[in-house]
Backbone as numpy.savetxt, mean C-alpha at the origin, in Angstrom:
# Nx Ny Nz CAx CAy CAz Cx Cy Cz
-6.95 9.51 -4.17 -7.06 10.94 -4.11 -8.47 11.38 -3.74
-9.47 10.68 -4.26 -10.86 11.05 -3.97 -11.12 10.99 -2.47
-10.55 9.99 -1.81 -10.72 9.87 -0.36 -10.08 11.04 0.37
-8.89 11.46 -0.09 -8.23 12.60 0.54 -9.05 13.87 0.35
-9.60 14.05 -0.85 -10.43 15.22 -1.11 -11.64 15.23 -0.19
-12.28 14.07 -0.05 -13.48 13.99 0.79 -13.15 14.26 2.26
-12.04 13.72 2.72 -11.69 13.85 4.14 -11.03 15.19 4.48
-10.13 15.67 3.61 -9.33 16.83 3.95 -9.56 18.04 3.06
-10.36 17.87 2.00 -10.64 18.99 1.11 -9.62 19.17 0.00
-8.60 18.33 -0.04 -7.58 18.42 -1.09 -6.98 17.04 -1.31
-6.67 16.74 -2.56 -6.05 15.46 -2.89 -4.55 15.56 -2.83
-4.02 15.85 -1.67 -2.58 16.05 -1.51 -2.06 15.19 -0.37
-0.75 15.14 -0.27 -0.10 14.36 0.79 -0.52 14.87 2.16
-0.52 13.98 3.13 -0.84 14.36 4.50 0.41 14.46 5.37
1.56 14.26 4.76 2.83 14.42 5.47 3.71 15.35 4.64
4.78 15.84 5.25 5.69 16.70 4.50 6.68 15.85 3.71
7.18 16.40 2.64 8.13 15.67 1.79 9.39 15.28 2.58
9.99 16.18 3.38 11.19 15.78 4.13 10.98 14.62 5.10
9.76 14.41 5.56 9.49 13.30 6.48 9.72 11.94 5.81
9.65 11.89 4.50 9.80 10.63 3.77 11.14 9.98 4.08
12.18 10.78 4.18 13.52 10.22 4.38 13.67 9.49 5.71
12.77 9.74 6.66 12.85 9.11 7.97 11.90 7.94 8.15
11.24 7.52 7.09 10.27 6.43 7.20 10.97 5.07 7.24
10.25 4.09 7.75 10.80 2.73 7.80 10.30 1.88 6.64
9.08 2.15 6.18 8.48 1.38 5.09 7.74 2.34 4.16
7.93 2.16 2.86 7.20 2.94 1.86 6.39 1.97 1.01
5.11 2.27 0.86 4.22 1.47 0.02 3.70 2.37 -1.08
4.03 2.03 -2.32 3.64 2.83 -3.48 2.75 1.98 -4.36
1.55 2.49 -4.66 0.63 1.74 -5.51 0.16 2.65 -6.65
0.37 2.18 -7.87 -0.12 2.88 -9.06 0.47 4.25 -9.29
1.70 4.46 -8.89 2.34 5.76 -9.08 3.75 5.57 -9.61
4.04 6.24 -10.70 5.40 6.26 -11.21 6.07 7.49 -10.60
6.34 7.40 -9.32 6.82 8.54 -8.53 8.11 9.11 -9.10
8.99 8.27 -9.58 10.27 8.74 -10.10 10.08 9.75 -11.22
9.14 9.49 -12.11 8.91 10.40 -13.23 7.92 11.51 -12.90
6.88 11.20 -12.13 5.83 12.18 -11.87 6.16 13.13 -10.72
6.97 12.67 -9.77 7.28 13.46 -8.58 8.76 13.31 -8.23
9.66 13.88 -9.02 11.09 13.63 -8.82 11.63 14.07 -7.46
11.08 15.12 -6.88 11.56 15.55 -5.56 11.21 14.50 -4.51
10.00 13.98 -4.58 9.58 12.92 -3.65 10.45 11.68 -3.88
10.72 11.37 -5.14 11.55 10.21 -5.46 12.95 10.35 -4.86
13.50 11.57 -4.87 14.82 11.78 -4.26 14.77 11.48 -2.76
13.71 11.91 -2.09 13.57 11.63 -0.66 13.41 10.14 -0.41
12.70 9.47 -1.31 12.54 8.02 -1.19 13.89 7.32 -1.34
14.73 7.81 -2.23 16.06 7.22 -2.41 16.89 7.40 -1.13
16.77 8.56 -0.50 17.47 8.79 0.77 16.97 7.80 1.82
15.66 7.63 1.89 15.08 6.67 2.84 15.61 5.27 2.59
15.71 4.87 1.33 16.24 3.54 0.99 17.68 3.41 1.45
18.48 4.46 1.24 19.87 4.44 1.68 19.98 4.31 3.19
18.96 4.78 3.89 18.92 4.69 5.35 18.29 3.39 5.83
17.93 2.52 4.89 17.43 1.20 5.26 15.93 1.00 5.19
15.20 1.98 4.67 13.74 1.83 4.56 13.40 0.74 3.55
12.33 0.03 3.83 11.83 -1.01 2.94 10.90 -0.36 1.92
10.98 -0.80 0.66 10.13 -0.28 -0.40 9.28 -1.40 -0.98
7.97 -1.19 -0.94 7.00 -2.14 -1.51 6.26 -1.41 -2.61
6.26 -1.97 -3.81 5.60 -1.35 -4.96 4.53 -2.29 -5.50
3.34 -1.75 -5.71 2.25 -2.49 -6.36 1.92 -1.74 -7.64
2.33 -2.30 -8.76 2.13 -1.64 -10.05 2.27 -2.69 -11.14
1.39 -2.65 -12.14 1.51 -3.62 -13.23 2.76 -3.40 -14.08
3.29 -2.18 -14.03 4.44 -1.83 -14.87 5.75 -2.13 -14.15
6.78 -2.38 -14.92 8.12 -2.56 -14.35 8.83 -1.20 -14.38
8.37 -0.31 -13.53 8.93 1.03 -13.44 10.23 1.00 -12.63
10.96 2.11 -12.63 12.23 2.19 -11.92 12.06 1.80 -10.46
11.02 2.33 -9.82 10.80 2.00 -8.40 10.65 0.51 -8.19
9.93 -0.15 -9.08 9.71 -1.59 -8.96 11.03 -2.35 -9.04
11.91 -1.89 -9.90 13.21 -2.55 -10.06 14.07 -2.41 -8.80
13.81 -1.40 -7.99 14.60 -1.15 -6.79 13.84 -1.46 -5.50
12.69 -2.09 -5.65 11.85 -2.41 -4.49 12.28 -3.70 -3.82
12.00 -3.79 -2.54 12.18 -5.06 -1.83 11.12 -6.05 -2.29
9.92 -5.53 -2.53 8.81 -6.35 -3.01 8.12 -5.60 -4.13
7.96 -6.27 -5.28 7.17 -5.70 -6.38 6.00 -6.64 -6.63
4.81 -6.13 -6.35 3.60 -6.89 -6.63 3.07 -6.41 -7.98
3.36 -7.20 -9.02 2.98 -6.81 -10.38 1.54 -7.29 -10.65
0.59 -6.51 -10.16 -0.81 -6.91 -10.22 -1.43 -6.66 -11.59
-2.52 -7.37 -11.83 -3.30 -7.18 -13.05 -3.92 -5.78 -12.99
-3.84 -5.02 -14.09 -4.45 -3.69 -14.09 -5.92 -3.74 -13.67
-6.31 -2.79 -12.84 -7.69 -2.69 -12.40 -8.03 -3.49 -11.17
-7.04 -4.14 -10.56 -7.32 -4.97 -9.37 -6.74 -4.38 -8.09
-6.44 -3.09 -8.11 -5.82 -2.42 -6.96 -6.63 -2.61 -5.68
-7.94 -2.37 -5.75 -8.78 -2.45 -4.56 -8.79 -3.86 -4.00
-8.84 -4.85 -4.87 -8.84 -6.23 -4.38 -7.51 -6.55 -3.70
-6.41 -6.06 -4.26 -5.10 -6.26 -3.62 -5.07 -5.60 -2.24
-5.56 -4.38 -2.14 -5.57 -3.68 -0.85 -6.44 -4.43 0.16
-7.56 -4.96 -0.29 -8.40 -5.77 0.60 -7.66 -7.02 1.06
-6.92 -7.64 0.16 -6.16 -8.84 0.52 -5.09 -8.50 1.55
-4.44 -7.35 1.38 -3.43 -6.93 2.36 -4.09 -6.64 3.71
-5.27 -6.02 3.68 -6.01 -5.78 4.92 -6.39 -7.09 5.59
-6.74 -8.08 4.78 -7.08 -9.40 5.31 -5.90 -10.00 6.07
-4.70 -9.87 5.52 -3.50 -10.37 6.19 -3.33 -9.66 7.54
-3.52 -8.36 7.55 -3.39 -7.59 8.79 -4.36 -8.12 9.84
-5.59 -8.38 9.43 -6.60 -8.90 10.36 -6.26 -10.32 10.80
-5.99 -11.19 9.82 -5.75 -12.60 10.11 -4.52 -12.83 10.98
-3.52 -11.96 10.84 -2.28 -12.13 11.61 -2.26 -11.32 12.91
-3.41 -10.74 13.25 -3.51 -10.02 14.52 -2.71 -8.74 14.59
-2.55 -8.07 13.46 -1.75 -6.85 13.40 -2.59 -5.58 13.47
-3.87 -5.73 13.74 -4.80 -4.60 13.78 -4.53 -3.74 15.02
-4.48 -2.44 14.82 -4.37 -1.49 15.93 -5.79 -1.07 16.30
-6.42 -1.87 17.15 -7.84 -1.69 17.46 -8.12 -0.33 18.10
-7.22 0.14 18.94 -7.42 1.44 19.58 -7.49 2.55 18.53
-6.59 2.51 17.55 -6.60 3.50 16.48 -7.89 3.41 15.67
-8.28 2.21 15.32 -9.50 2.00 14.55 -10.71 2.54 15.30
-10.80 2.24 16.58 -11.94 2.70 17.39 -12.02 4.23 17.44
-10.88 4.88 17.49 -10.85 6.34 17.61 -11.04 7.07 16.28
-10.59 6.46 15.17 -10.46 7.23 13.93 -11.22 6.69 12.72
-11.98 5.64 12.86 -12.63 5.07 11.68 -14.11 4.79 11.92
-14.80 4.55 10.83 -16.19 4.12 10.87 -16.32 2.89 9.98
-17.26 2.03 10.29 -17.55 0.89 9.42 -16.61 -0.29 9.56
-15.79 -0.30 10.61 -14.82 -1.37 10.79 -15.45 -2.76 10.83
-16.53 -2.98 11.59 -17.11 -4.33 11.63 -17.52 -4.84 10.25
-18.07 -3.97 9.42 -18.49 -4.39 8.08 -17.28 -4.76 7.23
-16.22 -3.96 7.30 -15.00 -4.28 6.54 -14.42 -5.60 7.01
-14.27 -5.75 8.31 -13.72 -6.99 8.87 -14.53 -8.20 8.42
-15.85 -8.09 8.45 -16.71 -9.20 8.03 -16.55 -9.50 6.55
-16.41 -8.47 5.73 -16.22 -8.68 4.29 -14.87 -9.33 3.99
-13.84 -8.95 4.74 -12.52 -9.54 4.53 -12.52 -11.03 4.85
-13.35 -11.44 5.77 -13.42 -12.85 6.17 -14.03 -13.72 5.08
-14.67 -13.11 4.09 -15.41 -13.87 3.08 -14.55 -14.39 1.93
-13.29 -14.00 1.85 -12.46 -14.49 0.75 -11.09 -14.92 1.24
-10.36 -15.62 0.37 -9.03 -16.12 0.73 -7.96 -15.41 -0.10
-6.74 -15.52 0.36 -5.63 -14.96 -0.41 -5.45 -15.69 -1.73
-5.84 -16.94 -1.76 -5.75 -17.70 -3.01 -6.72 -17.12 -4.05
-7.89 -16.69 -3.59 -8.83 -16.01 -4.50 -8.24 -14.68 -4.97
-7.62 -13.97 -4.06 -6.98 -12.70 -4.40 -5.88 -12.92 -5.44
-5.13 -14.00 -5.28 -4.08 -14.33 -6.24 -4.65 -14.55 -7.63
-5.75 -15.27 -7.72 -6.38 -15.52 -9.03 -6.84 -14.23 -9.69
-7.35 -13.31 -8.90 -7.88 -12.06 -9.45 -6.77 -11.06 -9.76
-5.82 -10.90 -8.84 -4.78 -9.87 -8.99 -3.54 -10.35 -9.74
-3.36 -11.67 -9.77 -2.16 -12.31 -10.32 -0.92 -12.08 -9.46
-1.12 -11.67 -8.22 -0.02 -11.53 -7.26 -0.05 -12.76 -6.37
1.06 -13.50 -6.29 1.08 -14.70 -5.46 0.66 -14.41 -4.01
-0.14 -15.30 -3.45 -0.62 -15.14 -2.08 0.54 -14.95 -1.11
1.62 -15.68 -1.30 2.78 -15.56 -0.41 3.39 -14.16 -0.47
3.38 -13.55 -1.65 3.93 -12.20 -1.79 3.02 -11.17 -1.13
1.71 -11.36 -1.24 0.77 -10.48 -0.54 1.01 -10.57 0.95
1.17 -11.77 1.45 1.41 -11.98 2.88 2.73 -11.32 3.31
3.76 -11.47 2.49 5.07 -10.89 2.82 5.01 -9.36 2.86
4.28 -8.79 1.93 4.18 -7.31 1.86 3.48 -6.77 3.09
């Protein structure tokens, strides 16, 4: 949320709620959306019925986690390390959209260089999420 506030002036969604039903993949980290945002959760359920993939990263076994394709039950407080590990997979597997990065981001070379300094096995030890599951997500 802090990043959204800094970039957009408000810690709110950058898409409309109805757009959720048309998504192909949903990634939820540290949010009990079903209880905290029931309208959004309803749209997520519609998306699931339409075949969207659901990936949840949360230490808790919340309702969303029980219905997810992938539940990464990470150690509390290791969210950033998990996100870095996922970014590492994107880089290592050549999934980077370089044109988008060049147009819309700053500091990419530093991030890329930092991601090269650790392994998914190290991420597994810190987050308690198996390296294979991080790669799959």
